[in-house]
């Protein structure tokens, strides 16, 4: 029952959610990437939204800066011009002054340009330092000290052909640049490099998959290098994310393992005894488009795995699946509706409290959504049986309303009998909780009040609607029929 109703309502969520941005990019541009950095030195990470030209055009584009507010939400903080067709961004201290800078790739039709916006102390520089790198496209980018001189270099992946990489090595000295082409450590002709956040700190790193299935991990914004072999026989397809899942203080990776010519399954590659051991597939997750490993709840000591499936991202109701991995087993904590077309997604800890939020750049609605993982409501205690066998929650036999708590089967039975006063609170997803209360028989149907107790759009919490559903059918079947509902909430959802 929960998944059906959640799917029906998730498609109606239009707002950006608490702290979101409704018009993230200017007109005639669209969201291509997101980057987080504190450009006003107030201790909160702000957002740089990469806005490429709308549609297939290769001219135009901008960087829209949004300042994070203490009260939540963002305010506009100007724009920057990176050149034509920007579509990739990363952050790091590229000029070795202790501040985080912004690097953007502008992939114009005839020339690819790196635009580097230096952090000046008063914000990002208004004009970038640029470096032209020819006509090859770039699929990923991260900063890493390739040559060990304590000056950040830029690593580009998927150039000039798939499964290759190139380093733009920065000369040691004052300021930014100049750059020269150089090799990426370990990325020979048969190696596959991937850009991902490998330790869950919000900074992009590089994973180089060698032909012998060992992985070289290059930490972003440092010269740290670690090589770990992969135990067992597996065909690794991609490295999606990383973080500290077990307690050995080495990175554990969310990877895709090839299982057929056109299929791959997500697994954890856990660091155990200085080698990576595959966990087995994440249950219920298909072809992985994106992944994040971070603490998404209010306990920074716990780490969750957020998986975004490719087919879900292309559906009408895209969602992320949140897992925990403990004692050798996965448990699914729930599903998070993403809304629209989640083209860009980053796990960002805005205020440094150890709790990450999922930041979605919605290509369909030009919104940035800030999605938090709400804890599950307290489970209702099991009903106690009375002397005559009726449950203490009440039933039609006792004339008392069934207070079902979170027991969906209890409410299914109450709906079949159309018991007035019966209630249930359902956690459809960690971000969406809703409550039903049966009003009683009406017009050969059962009248039910429905409303949200939690929703990413705060305007949806409070208003309600009355639905007159046929209780000769299963509640699971009728709950999707919003045409049988009237009231403020359904009007808001169907505008």
GROMACS .gro file of N, CA, C and O in nm, residues 391-435:
model
  180
  391UNK      N    1  -0.888  -0.685   2.021
  391UNK     CA    2  -0.764  -0.614   2.046
  391UNK      C    3  -0.795  -0.481   2.114
  391UNK      O    4  -0.901  -0.423   2.100
  392UNK      N    5  -0.696  -0.433   2.194
  392UNK     CA    6  -0.716  -0.312   2.273
  392UNK      C    7  -0.729  -0.189   2.187
  392UNK      O    8  -0.774  -0.086   2.234
  393UNK      N    9  -0.689  -0.199   2.061
  393UNK     CA   10  -0.702  -0.084   1.973
  393UNK      C   11  -0.845  -0.059   1.930
  393UNK      O   12  -0.875   0.044   1.873
  394UNK      N   13  -0.933  -0.150   1.961
  394UNK     CA   14  -1.073  -0.130   1.927
  394UNK      C   15  -1.110  -0.199   1.798
  394UNK      O   16  -1.025  -0.230   1.715
  395UNK      N   17  -1.235  -0.225   1.777
  395UNK     CA   18  -1.285  -0.289   1.656
  395UNK      C   19  -1.432  -0.260   1.644
  395UNK      O   20  -1.494  -0.203   1.732
  396UNK      N   21  -1.489  -0.303   1.534
  396UNK     CA   22  -1.631  -0.284   1.516
  396UNK      C   23  -1.710  -0.359   1.623
  396UNK      O   24  -1.818  -0.319   1.663
  397UNK      N   25  -1.653  -0.471   1.673
  397UNK     CA   26  -1.725  -0.549   1.772
  397UNK      C   27  -1.739  -0.473   1.904
  397UNK      O   28  -1.836  -0.487   1.975
  398UNK      N   29  -1.642  -0.392   1.940
  398UNK     CA   30  -1.646  -0.320   2.067
  398UNK      C   31  -1.706  -0.182   2.051
  398UNK      O   32  -1.730  -0.113   2.148
  399UNK      N   33  -1.723  -0.136   1.923
  399UNK     CA   34  -1.774  -0.002   1.901
  399UNK      C   35  -1.670   0.105   1.916
  399UNK      O   36  -1.702   0.223   1.911
  400UNK      N   37  -1.543   0.070   1.936
  400UNK     CA   38  -1.436   0.168   1.952
  400UNK      C   39  -1.357   0.178   1.822
  400UNK      O   40  -1.342   0.081   1.749
  401UNK      N   41  -1.305   0.298   1.794
  401UNK     CA   42  -1.228   0.316   1.672
  401UNK      C   43  -1.098   0.238   1.678
  401UNK      O   44  -1.036   0.225   1.783
  402UNK      N   45  -1.058   0.186   1.561
  402UNK     CA   46  -0.931   0.116   1.554
  402UNK      C   47  -0.819   0.219   1.538
  402UNK      O   48  -0.810   0.285   1.436
  403UNK      N   49  -0.735   0.231   1.637
  403UNK     CA   50  -0.619   0.318   1.628
  403UNK      C   51  -0.503   0.230   1.583
  403UNK      O   52  -0.437   0.165   1.663
  404UNK      N   53  -0.483   0.226   1.453
  404UNK     CA   54  -0.393   0.126   1.395
  404UNK      C   55  -0.245   0.163   1.407
  404UNK      O   56  -0.160   0.082   1.370
  405UNK      N   57  -0.215   0.283   1.452
  405UNK     CA   58  -0.075   0.322   1.462
  405UNK      C   59  -0.010   0.324   1.325
  405UNK      O   60  -0.046   0.404   1.239
  406UNK      N   61   0.085   0.231   1.302
  406UNK     CA   62   0.149   0.217   1.170
  406UNK      C   63   0.120   0.081   1.107
  406UNK      O   64   0.187   0.041   1.013
  407UNK      N   65   0.018   0.009   1.161
  407UNK     CA   66  -0.014  -0.125   1.114
  407UNK      C   67  -0.106  -0.115   0.992
  407UNK      O   68  -0.226  -0.089   1.003
  408UNK      N   69  -0.052  -0.137   0.874
  408UNK     CA   70  -0.130  -0.122   0.751
  408UNK      C   71  -0.236  -0.231   0.736
  408UNK      O   72  -0.345  -0.204   0.683
  409UNK      N   73  -0.207  -0.353   0.782
  409UNK     CA   74  -0.307  -0.459   0.774
  409UNK      C   75  -0.428  -0.426   0.861
  409UNK      O   76  -0.542  -0.453   0.823
  410UNK      N   77  -0.401  -0.370   0.979
  410UNK     CA   78  -0.510  -0.328   1.067
  410UNK      C   79  -0.601  -0.227   0.995
  410UNK      O   80  -0.724  -0.239   0.999
  411UNK      N   81  -0.540  -0.130   0.926
  411UNK     CA   82  -0.621  -0.029   0.860
  411UNK      C   83  -0.691  -0.086   0.739
  411UNK      O   84  -0.803  -0.045   0.705
  412UNK      N   85  -0.630  -0.183   0.671
  412UNK     CA   86  -0.696  -0.248   0.558
  412UNK      C   87  -0.827  -0.312   0.603
  412UNK      O   88  -0.931  -0.301   0.536
  413UNK      N   89  -0.824  -0.378   0.719
  413UNK     CA   90  -0.945  -0.440   0.772
  413UNK      C   91  -1.047  -0.334   0.814
  413UNK      O   92  -1.168  -0.351   0.792
  414UNK      N   93  -0.998  -0.223   0.871
  414UNK     CA   94  -1.088  -0.116   0.912
  414UNK      C   95  -1.154  -0.052   0.791
  414UNK      O   96  -1.273  -0.017   0.795
  415UNK      N   97  -1.080  -0.039   0.682
  415UNK     CA   98  -1.137   0.020   0.561
  415UNK      C   99  -1.244  -0.073   0.501
  415UNK      O  100  -1.349  -0.027   0.455
  416UNK      N  101  -1.219  -0.203   0.504
  416UNK     CA  102  -1.317  -0.297   0.451
  416UNK      C  103  -1.449  -0.287   0.527
  416UNK      O  104  -1.558  -0.299   0.468
  417UNK      N  105  -1.440  -0.262   0.659
  417UNK     CA  106  -1.561  -0.246   0.740
  417UNK      C  107  -1.608  -0.101   0.748
  417UNK      O  108  -1.714  -0.074   0.803
  418UNK      N  109  -1.527  -0.009   0.693
  418UNK     CA  110  -1.552   0.135   0.699
  418UNK      C  111  -1.582   0.179   0.842
  418UNK      O  112  -1.685   0.240   0.872
  419UNK      N  113  -1.489   0.146   0.933
  419UNK     CA  114  -1.504   0.178   1.075
  419UNK      C  115  -1.478   0.326   1.098
  419UNK      O  116  -1.363   0.371   1.083
  420UNK      N  117  -1.577   0.404   1.138
  420UNK     CA  118  -1.554   0.547   1.164
  420UNK      C  119  -1.450   0.567   1.274
  420UNK      O  120  -1.450   0.497   1.376
  421UNK      N  121  -1.361   0.661   1.249
  421UNK     CA  122  -1.259   0.695   1.349
  421UNK      C  123  -1.131   0.615   1.338
  421UNK      O  124  -1.033   0.647   1.406
  422UNK      N  125  -1.128   0.510   1.258
  422UNK     CA  126  -1.005   0.431   1.242
  422UNK      C  127  -0.897   0.517   1.177
  422UNK      O  128  -0.923   0.590   1.081
  423UNK      N  129  -0.775   0.509   1.227
  423UNK     CA  130  -0.665   0.591   1.177
  423UNK      C  131  -0.541   0.505   1.155
  423UNK      O  132  -0.525   0.399   1.217
  424UNK      N  133  -0.454   0.554   1.069
  424UNK     CA  134  -0.323   0.493   1.048
  424UNK      C  135  -0.227   0.601   1.003
  424UNK      O  136  -0.266   0.696   0.933
  425UNK      N  137  -0.103   0.592   1.046
  425UNK     CA  138   0.005   0.679   0.998
  425UNK      C  139   0.104   0.592   0.923
  425UNK      O  140   0.152   0.492   0.978
  426UNK      N  141   0.129   0.628   0.798
  426UNK     CA  142   0.212   0.545   0.711
  426UNK      C  143   0.334   0.623   0.667
  426UNK      O  144   0.325   0.738   0.625
  427UNK      N  145   0.448   0.559   0.677
  427UNK     CA  146   0.573   0.615   0.630
  427UNK      C  147   0.596   0.564   0.489
  427UNK      O  148   0.649   0.457   0.465
  428UNK      N  149   0.550   0.643   0.390
  428UNK     CA  150   0.567   0.601   0.252
  428UNK      C  151   0.712   0.600   0.212
  428UNK      O  152   0.761   0.508   0.148
  429UNK      N  153   0.784   0.704   0.250
  429UNK     CA  154   0.929   0.715   0.233
  429UNK      C  155   0.978   0.789   0.356
  429UNK      O  156   0.899   0.847   0.431
  430UNK      N  157   1.109   0.792   0.378
  430UNK     CA  158   1.158   0.869   0.492
  430UNK      C  159   1.121   1.016   0.487
  430UNK      O  160   1.116   1.082   0.590
  431UNK      N  161   1.096   1.070   0.368
  431UNK     CA  162   1.063   1.211   0.357
  431UNK      C  163   0.914   1.237   0.349
  431UNK      O  164   0.871   1.352   0.357
  432UNK      N  165   0.834   1.132   0.329
  432UNK     CA  166   0.690   1.149   0.312
  432UNK      C  167   0.617   1.056   0.409
  432UNK      O  168   0.629   0.934   0.400
  433UNK      N  169   0.545   1.117   0.504
  433UNK     CA  170   0.459   1.042   0.595
  433UNK      C  171   0.316   1.095   0.576
  433UNK      O  172   0.297   1.216   0.559
  434UNK      N  173   0.218   1.007   0.580
  434UNK     CA  174   0.082   1.054   0.563
  434UNK      C  175  -0.011   0.981   0.660
  434UNK      O  176   0.020   0.872   0.710
  435UNK      N  177  -0.126   1.043   0.686
  435UNK     CA  178  -0.220   0.992   0.786
  435UNK      C  179  -0.358   0.981   0.722
  435UNK      O  180  -0.402   1.071   0.650
   0.00000   0.00000   0.00000
